[in-house]
Amino acid sequence: MLGVRSADDGRGLTMRSKVCKLSELTVLKDNMTIMCGGFGGVGSPPSVIEWILDSGIKNITLICNDAGFPWIGPGKLVTEKRVSTLIASHIGSNPEAGKQMHRGELNVHFYPQGTLAEKIRAGGMGLGGILVDVGLGTSVEEGKEKTVVHGKEYMIEPALTADLSIVACKQADCFGNLLYDQSARNTNPLVAQAGDVTIAEAAEIVEIGELDPEQIITQGVFVDHVIKSKGVDWKWVWELKREG
Amino acid sequence: MGAETRRLIAERAAREVTYGMMVNLGIGIPTLVADYIPTSLDVVLHTENGILGMGGSPAPGYEDGNLSNAGGYPVTIQPGASFFDSAEAFGMVRRGYLDLTILGALEVSGKGDIANWIVPGKRVPGMGGAIDLAQKAKKVIVLMSHTTREGYPKIVQECTLPLTVKEGAHMIMTERAVMKVERGELILLEVMPGYSIEDILNTTEAKVNVDHVRGQMIEE
């Protein structure tokens, strides 16, 4: 069934399969906003990131929890200077991002991690934004619009969406229902919901009906394309340390 | 700071952990605290990347690239653990379920202001989850070296670096001292092995109350 562009749902109806090859997609363009799942590269989609690098697109606005590591996950896009604006909570593990920022080549907008996650969730849930008090009394509140609800002050944080969301998952079916793997879930379910177009890179693609409806984390309605992962193509820091 | 000293601070910090607490440990010395929390305390470790019930490091060869702490290093899970997305991880924090967070800092003021995410023009790692954690945890303990590499005090009258949280720290532990912040006052509780009250006062810029010193920490 896989590779076929429709799937039998068992009642004689056909459902369009979202499983495809990256080479069939034409969504990439310069100046686009890309939201990438993952946390320190864990749960970032390696094959999709490689495809974006190969496409040669530039001037990307990248929305991601962090800048990964220079050779891991979305960090590669930063290292290769494809990113002009980065919206993240942390870039400490990618010195290249810090260097580019200080040279004025990379524009970085920082948000507290929980606030960033919730801004992405709001985008995926069709909300205009969130009210949050994390960072009041610090530089985080500079320039932020504020409001008072039930006597408490909050910042108004607009929601985030993207032209393209890219996520990694453990299992996907051809409708785009997704299951994740342990702590590699992290920002992926949020990112998957917030893209105008969402590509899910799956370690395994299964038939419709194989995933337990009670267990599905991301519903297929949020996902546009499912591709088979070629697997992680980088070494983790702890692997490099172990190898000396 | 040597590995021995880092372990000494971590061991001392673990003594603040009590039964049934939900705890988040930051990167650096705070990560080491996990090794000193007795299993009998039924402590639940929380991570920003979405684990409740994190366990210790796996044995060599049993690492899983998709099971790591917020710093990206392999971990295990405890029975009863759960996985969730980052929004939920911080929902737990904002909602007030986190009993204790232990984190590092660049500067702490005598009033408990913490600065730990940016040195303007020099080092800008970003705040990560530090602001969420430091503002919302019920108790915040800062673990750090007492002075900068150049010997300047890190416990200061007023922070010069941009803040992570205003009046957020409840305790500060360094290789020299254990202090608490109470009603805007910095109180010395314990002097760490090899140091004197005078050593601490000489390397602390903030005003320190030394009337409540519990004495020297016992050396093993």
CSV table of N, CA and C in Angstrom, one decimal, chain A residues 39-40 42-43 65 69 88-93 98 101-102 110-115 117-118 121 132-140 152 181-190 217 232 236-238 241-242, chain B residues 48-51 60-74 77 83-88 90-91 94 117 119-132 135-136 162-166:
chain,number,residue,atom,x,y,z
A,39,PHE,N,14.5,19.7,20.2
A,39,PHE,CA,15.0,20.4,21.4
A,39,PHE,C,16.5,19.9,21.5
A,40,GLY,N,17.4,20.9,21.3
A,40,GLY,CA,18.8,20.5,21.2
A,40,GLY,C,19.1,19.5,20.1
A,42,VAL,N,17.4,17.0,19.3
A,42,VAL,CA,16.6,15.7,19.6
A,42,VAL,C,15.2,16.0,19.1
A,43,GLY,N,14.7,15.1,18.2
A,43,GLY,CA,13.4,15.3,17.7
A,43,GLY,C,13.3,16.2,16.5
A,65,ASN,N,12.9,25.9,19.2
A,65,ASN,CA,13.2,26.0,20.6
A,65,ASN,C,14.6,26.6,20.8
A,69,PHE,N,22.9,22.3,17.7
A,69,PHE,CA,24.4,22.4,17.8
A,69,PHE,C,24.8,22.7,16.3
A,88,ALA,N,13.9,32.0,19.1
A,88,ALA,CA,14.3,30.8,19.9
A,88,ALA,C,14.3,31.2,21.3
A,89,SER,N,14.6,30.3,22.2
A,89,SER,CA,14.8,30.6,23.6
A,89,SER,C,16.2,30.5,24.0
A,90,HIS,N,17.0,29.8,23.2
A,90,HIS,CA,18.4,29.5,23.6
A,90,HIS,C,19.3,29.2,22.4
A,91,ILE,N,20.5,29.8,22.4
A,91,ILE,CA,21.4,29.5,21.3
A,91,ILE,C,22.8,29.1,21.8
A,92,GLY,N,22.9,28.9,23.1
A,92,GLY,CA,24.1,28.6,23.8
A,92,GLY,C,24.9,27.4,23.3
A,93,SER,N,24.2,26.4,22.8
A,93,SER,CA,24.8,25.2,22.3
A,93,SER,C,25.3,25.3,20.9
A,98,GLY,N,25.8,32.5,17.9
A,98,GLY,CA,26.2,33.7,18.7
A,98,GLY,C,27.2,34.6,17.9
A,101,MET,N,25.3,36.5,15.3
A,101,MET,CA,24.5,37.5,15.9
A,101,MET,C,25.3,38.7,16.2
A,102,HIS,N,26.5,38.5,16.8
A,102,HIS,CA,27.4,39.6,17.2
A,102,HIS,C,27.9,40.3,16.0
A,110,PHE,N,14.7,36.4,21.3
A,110,PHE,CA,14.6,35.4,22.4
A,110,PHE,C,13.3,35.5,23.2
A,111,TYR,N,12.7,34.4,23.5
A,111,TYR,CA,11.6,34.3,24.4
A,111,TYR,C,11.8,33.2,25.4
A,112,PRO,N,11.3,33.4,26.6
A,112,PRO,CA,11.4,32.3,27.6
A,112,PRO,C,10.8,31.0,27.0
A,113,GLN,N,11.4,29.9,27.3
A,113,GLN,CA,11.0,28.7,26.6
A,113,GLN,C,9.5,28.3,26.7
A,114,GLY,N,9.0,28.5,27.8
A,114,GLY,CA,7.5,28.1,28.0
A,114,GLY,C,6.7,29.1,27.2
A,115,THR,N,7.1,30.4,27.2
A,115,THR,CA,6.3,31.4,26.4
A,115,THR,C,6.4,31.1,24.9
A,117,ALA,N,6.9,28.2,23.5
A,117,ALA,CA,6.1,26.9,23.2
A,117,ALA,C,4.6,27.3,23.1
A,118,GLU,N,4.2,28.2,24.1
A,118,GLU,CA,2.8,28.5,24.1
A,118,GLU,C,2.4,29.4,23.0
A,121,ARG,N,1.9,27.0,20.2
A,121,ARG,CA,0.6,26.3,20.4
A,121,ARG,C,-0.6,27.2,20.1
A,132,VAL,N,0.7,36.2,29.4
A,132,VAL,CA,1.7,35.5,30.2
A,132,VAL,C,2.4,36.5,31.1
A,133,ASP,N,2.8,36.1,32.3
A,133,ASP,CA,3.5,37.0,33.2
A,133,ASP,C,5.0,36.6,33.4
A,134,VAL,N,5.4,35.5,32.7
A,134,VAL,CA,6.8,35.1,32.8
A,134,VAL,C,7.7,36.1,32.2
A,135,GLY,N,8.6,36.7,33.0
A,135,GLY,CA,9.5,37.7,32.5
A,135,GLY,C,9.2,39.1,32.9
A,136,LEU,N,8.0,39.3,33.5
A,136,LEU,CA,7.7,40.6,34.1
A,136,LEU,C,8.8,41.0,35.1
A,137,GLY,N,9.3,42.2,35.0
A,137,GLY,CA,10.4,42.6,35.9
A,137,GLY,C,11.8,42.4,35.3
A,138,THR,N,11.8,41.8,34.1
A,138,THR,CA,13.1,41.6,33.4
A,138,THR,C,13.0,42.3,32.0
A,139,SER,N,14.1,42.2,31.2
A,139,SER,CA,14.1,42.8,29.9
A,139,SER,C,13.1,42.2,29.0
A,140,VAL,N,12.5,41.0,29.3
A,140,VAL,CA,11.5,40.4,28.5
A,140,VAL,C,10.3,41.3,28.3
A,152,LYS,N,-4.4,40.9,37.8
A,152,LYS,CA,-3.0,40.6,37.6
A,152,LYS,C,-2.5,41.1,36.2
A,181,ASP,N,8.5,9.7,19.9
A,181,ASP,CA,9.4,8.8,20.7
A,181,ASP,C,10.0,9.5,21.9
A,182,GLN,N,9.4,9.2,23.1
A,182,GLN,CA,10.0,9.6,24.4
A,182,GLN,C,10.2,11.2,24.4
A,183,SER,N,11.4,11.6,24.8
A,183,SER,CA,11.6,13.0,24.9
A,183,SER,C,11.9,13.7,23.6
A,184,ALA,N,11.8,12.9,22.5
A,184,ALA,CA,11.9,13.5,21.1
A,184,ALA,C,10.6,14.1,20.7
A,185,ARG,N,9.6,14.0,21.6
A,185,ARG,CA,8.3,14.6,21.3
A,185,ARG,C,8.5,16.2,21.4
A,186,ASN,N,8.9,16.6,22.6
A,186,ASN,CA,9.2,18.0,22.9
A,186,ASN,C,8.3,19.0,22.2
A,187,THR,N,8.9,19.8,21.2
A,187,THR,CA,8.0,20.9,20.6
A,187,THR,C,7.3,20.4,19.4
A,188,ASN,N,7.5,19.1,19.0
A,188,ASN,CA,7.0,18.6,17.7
A,188,ASN,C,5.5,18.7,17.5
A,189,PRO,N,4.7,18.3,18.6
A,189,PRO,CA,3.2,18.4,18.4
A,189,PRO,C,2.7,19.8,18.2
A,190,LEU,N,3.4,20.7,18.9
A,190,LEU,CA,3.0,22.2,18.8
A,190,LEU,C,3.4,22.7,17.4
A,217,ILE,N,-1.0,11.4,19.0
A,217,ILE,CA,-0.6,12.6,19.6
A,217,ILE,C,-1.0,13.8,18.7
A,232,VAL,N,18.8,9.7,11.7
A,232,VAL,CA,19.7,10.8,12.2
A,232,VAL,C,21.1,10.7,11.5
A,236,TRP,N,25.6,12.8,18.3
A,236,TRP,CA,25.3,13.6,19.5
A,236,TRP,C,26.6,13.9,20.2
A,237,VAL,N,26.5,15.0,21.0
A,237,VAL,CA,27.6,15.5,21.8
A,237,VAL,C,28.2,14.4,22.7
A,238,TRP,N,27.3,13.6,23.3
A,238,TRP,CA,27.7,12.6,24.2
A,238,TRP,C,28.4,11.4,23.5
A,241,LYS,N,31.9,12.7,22.8
A,241,LYS,CA,32.7,12.7,24.0
A,241,LYS,C,33.2,11.3,24.3
A,242,ARG,N,32.3,10.4,24.1
A,242,ARG,CA,32.6,9.0,24.4
A,242,ARG,C,33.8,8.5,23.5
B,48,GLU,N,12.4,20.2,31.0
B,48,GLU,CA,11.8,21.2,30.1
B,48,GLU,C,11.4,20.5,28.8
B,49,ASN,N,12.2,19.5,28.4
B,49,ASN,CA,11.8,18.9,27.1
B,49,ASN,C,10.8,17.8,27.2
B,50,GLY,N,10.2,17.6,28.4
B,50,GLY,CA,9.0,16.8,28.5
B,50,GLY,C,9.1,15.5,29.1
B,51,ILE,N,9.8,15.4,30.3
B,51,ILE,CA,9.8,14.2,31.1
B,51,ILE,C,9.4,14.5,32.5
B,60,PRO,N,26.8,2.7,30.0
B,60,PRO,CA,27.3,2.9,28.7
B,60,PRO,C,26.8,1.8,27.7
B,61,GLY,N,26.5,2.2,26.5
B,61,GLY,CA,25.9,1.3,25.6
B,61,GLY,C,24.4,1.2,25.6
B,62,TYR,N,23.8,1.7,26.6
B,62,TYR,CA,22.3,1.7,26.7
B,62,TYR,C,21.7,3.1,26.4
B,63,GLU,N,22.5,4.0,25.9
B,63,GLU,CA,22.0,5.4,25.6
B,63,GLU,C,21.0,5.3,24.5
B,64,ASP,N,20.0,6.2,24.6
B,64,ASP,CA,18.9,6.3,23.5
B,64,ASP,C,18.9,7.7,23.1
B,65,GLY,N,19.2,8.0,21.8
B,65,GLY,CA,19.2,9.4,21.3
B,65,GLY,C,17.9,10.1,21.5
B,66,ASN,N,16.8,9.4,21.7
B,66,ASN,CA,15.5,10.1,21.8
B,66,ASN,C,15.0,10.1,23.3
B,67,LEU,N,16.0,9.8,24.2
B,67,LEU,CA,15.6,10.0,25.6
B,67,LEU,C,16.7,10.7,26.3
B,68,SER,N,16.5,12.0,26.5
B,68,SER,CA,17.6,12.8,27.0
B,68,SER,C,17.1,13.9,27.9
B,69,ASN,N,18.0,14.5,28.7
B,69,ASN,CA,17.6,15.7,29.5
B,69,ASN,C,17.6,16.9,28.7
B,70,ALA,N,17.3,18.1,29.3
B,70,ALA,CA,17.2,19.3,28.6
B,70,ALA,C,18.5,19.8,28.0
B,71,GLY,N,19.6,19.2,28.6
B,71,GLY,CA,20.9,19.5,28.1
B,71,GLY,C,21.3,18.7,26.9
B,72,GLY,N,20.5,17.7,26.6
B,72,GLY,CA,20.8,16.8,25.4
B,72,GLY,C,21.5,15.5,25.8
B,73,TYR,N,21.7,15.3,27.1
B,73,TYR,CA,22.5,14.1,27.5
B,73,TYR,C,21.5,12.9,27.8
B,74,PRO,N,21.9,11.7,27.5
B,74,PRO,CA,21.0,10.6,27.7
B,74,PRO,C,20.7,10.4,29.2
B,77,ILE,N,14.3,6.7,32.7
B,77,ILE,CA,13.1,7.1,33.4
B,77,ILE,C,12.8,6.2,34.5
B,83,PHE,N,5.8,11.2,29.3
B,83,PHE,CA,6.3,12.1,28.3
B,83,PHE,C,5.2,13.1,27.9
B,84,PHE,N,5.6,14.3,27.5
B,84,PHE,CA,4.6,15.3,27.1
B,84,PHE,C,5.4,16.4,26.3
B,85,ASP,N,4.6,17.3,25.7
B,85,ASP,CA,5.3,18.3,24.9
B,85,ASP,C,5.8,19.5,25.7
B,86,SER,N,6.5,20.4,25.1
B,86,SER,CA,7.1,21.5,25.8
B,86,SER,C,6.1,22.4,26.4
B,87,ALA,N,5.0,22.6,25.8
B,87,ALA,CA,4.0,23.5,26.3
B,87,ALA,C,3.5,23.0,27.6
B,88,GLU,N,3.2,21.7,27.7
B,88,GLU,CA,2.8,21.1,28.9
B,88,GLU,C,3.8,21.1,30.0
B,90,PHE,N,6.0,23.4,30.6
B,90,PHE,CA,6.0,24.7,31.2
B,90,PHE,C,4.6,25.1,31.8
B,91,GLY,N,3.6,24.4,31.3
B,91,GLY,CA,2.3,24.6,32.0
B,91,GLY,C,2.4,24.1,33.5
B,94,ARG,N,4.3,26.9,35.3
B,94,ARG,CA,3.5,28.2,35.5
B,94,ARG,C,2.4,28.0,36.5
B,117,TRP,N,21.5,34.7,32.0
B,117,TRP,CA,21.3,34.3,30.6
B,117,TRP,C,21.9,35.2,29.5
B,119,VAL,N,25.4,38.1,28.8
B,119,VAL,CA,26.4,39.1,29.1
B,119,VAL,C,26.4,40.0,27.9
B,120,PRO,N,25.7,41.1,27.9
B,120,PRO,CA,25.5,41.9,26.7
B,120,PRO,C,26.9,42.2,25.9
B,121,GLY,N,26.8,41.9,24.6
B,121,GLY,CA,28.0,42.1,23.8
B,121,GLY,C,29.0,41.0,23.8
B,122,LYS,N,28.9,40.1,24.8
B,122,LYS,CA,29.9,39.1,24.9
B,122,LYS,C,29.3,37.7,24.7
B,123,ARG,N,28.5,37.3,25.7
B,123,ARG,CA,27.9,35.9,25.6
B,123,ARG,C,26.4,36.0,25.7
B,124,VAL,N,25.7,35.5,24.7
B,124,VAL,CA,24.3,35.6,24.7
B,124,VAL,C,23.7,34.3,24.5
B,125,PRO,N,23.7,33.4,25.5
B,125,PRO,CA,23.2,32.0,25.2
B,125,PRO,C,21.6,32.0,25.1
B,126,GLY,N,21.0,33.0,25.7
B,126,GLY,CA,19.5,33.0,25.8
B,126,GLY,C,19.0,32.4,27.1
B,127,MET,N,17.8,32.7,27.4
B,127,MET,CA,17.3,32.3,28.7
B,127,MET,C,16.8,30.9,28.8
B,128,GLY,N,16.6,30.3,27.7
B,128,GLY,CA,16.0,28.9,27.7
B,128,GLY,C,14.8,28.9,28.6
B,129,GLY,N,14.7,28.0,29.6
B,129,GLY,CA,13.6,27.9,30.5
B,129,GLY,C,13.8,28.6,31.8
B,130,ALA,N,15.0,29.3,31.9
B,130,ALA,CA,15.4,29.8,33.3
B,130,ALA,C,14.4,30.8,33.8
B,131,ILE,N,13.9,31.7,33.0
B,131,ILE,CA,13.0,32.7,33.5
B,131,ILE,C,11.7,32.0,34.0
B,132,ASP,N,11.1,31.1,33.2
B,132,ASP,CA,9.9,30.4,33.6
B,132,ASP,C,10.2,29.7,35.0
B,135,GLN,N,11.0,32.1,38.1
B,135,GLN,CA,9.9,32.9,38.5
B,135,GLN,C,8.7,32.1,39.1
B,136,LYS,N,8.6,30.9,38.7
B,136,LYS,CA,7.4,30.1,39.1
B,136,LYS,C,7.6,29.0,40.1
B,162,PRO,N,21.6,41.9,32.8
B,162,PRO,CA,20.1,41.8,32.7
B,162,PRO,C,19.6,40.6,33.6
B,163,LEU,N,18.4,40.9,34.2
B,163,LEU,CA,17.9,39.9,35.2
B,163,LEU,C,17.2,38.7,34.5
B,164,THR,N,17.3,37.6,35.2
B,164,THR,CA,16.4,36.4,34.9
B,164,THR,C,15.2,36.5,35.7
B,165,VAL,N,15.3,36.9,36.9
B,165,VAL,CA,14.2,37.0,37.8
B,165,VAL,C,14.5,38.0,38.9
B,166,LYS,N,13.5,38.8,39.3
B,166,LYS,CA,13.7,39.7,40.4
B,166,LYS,C,13.3,39.1,41.7
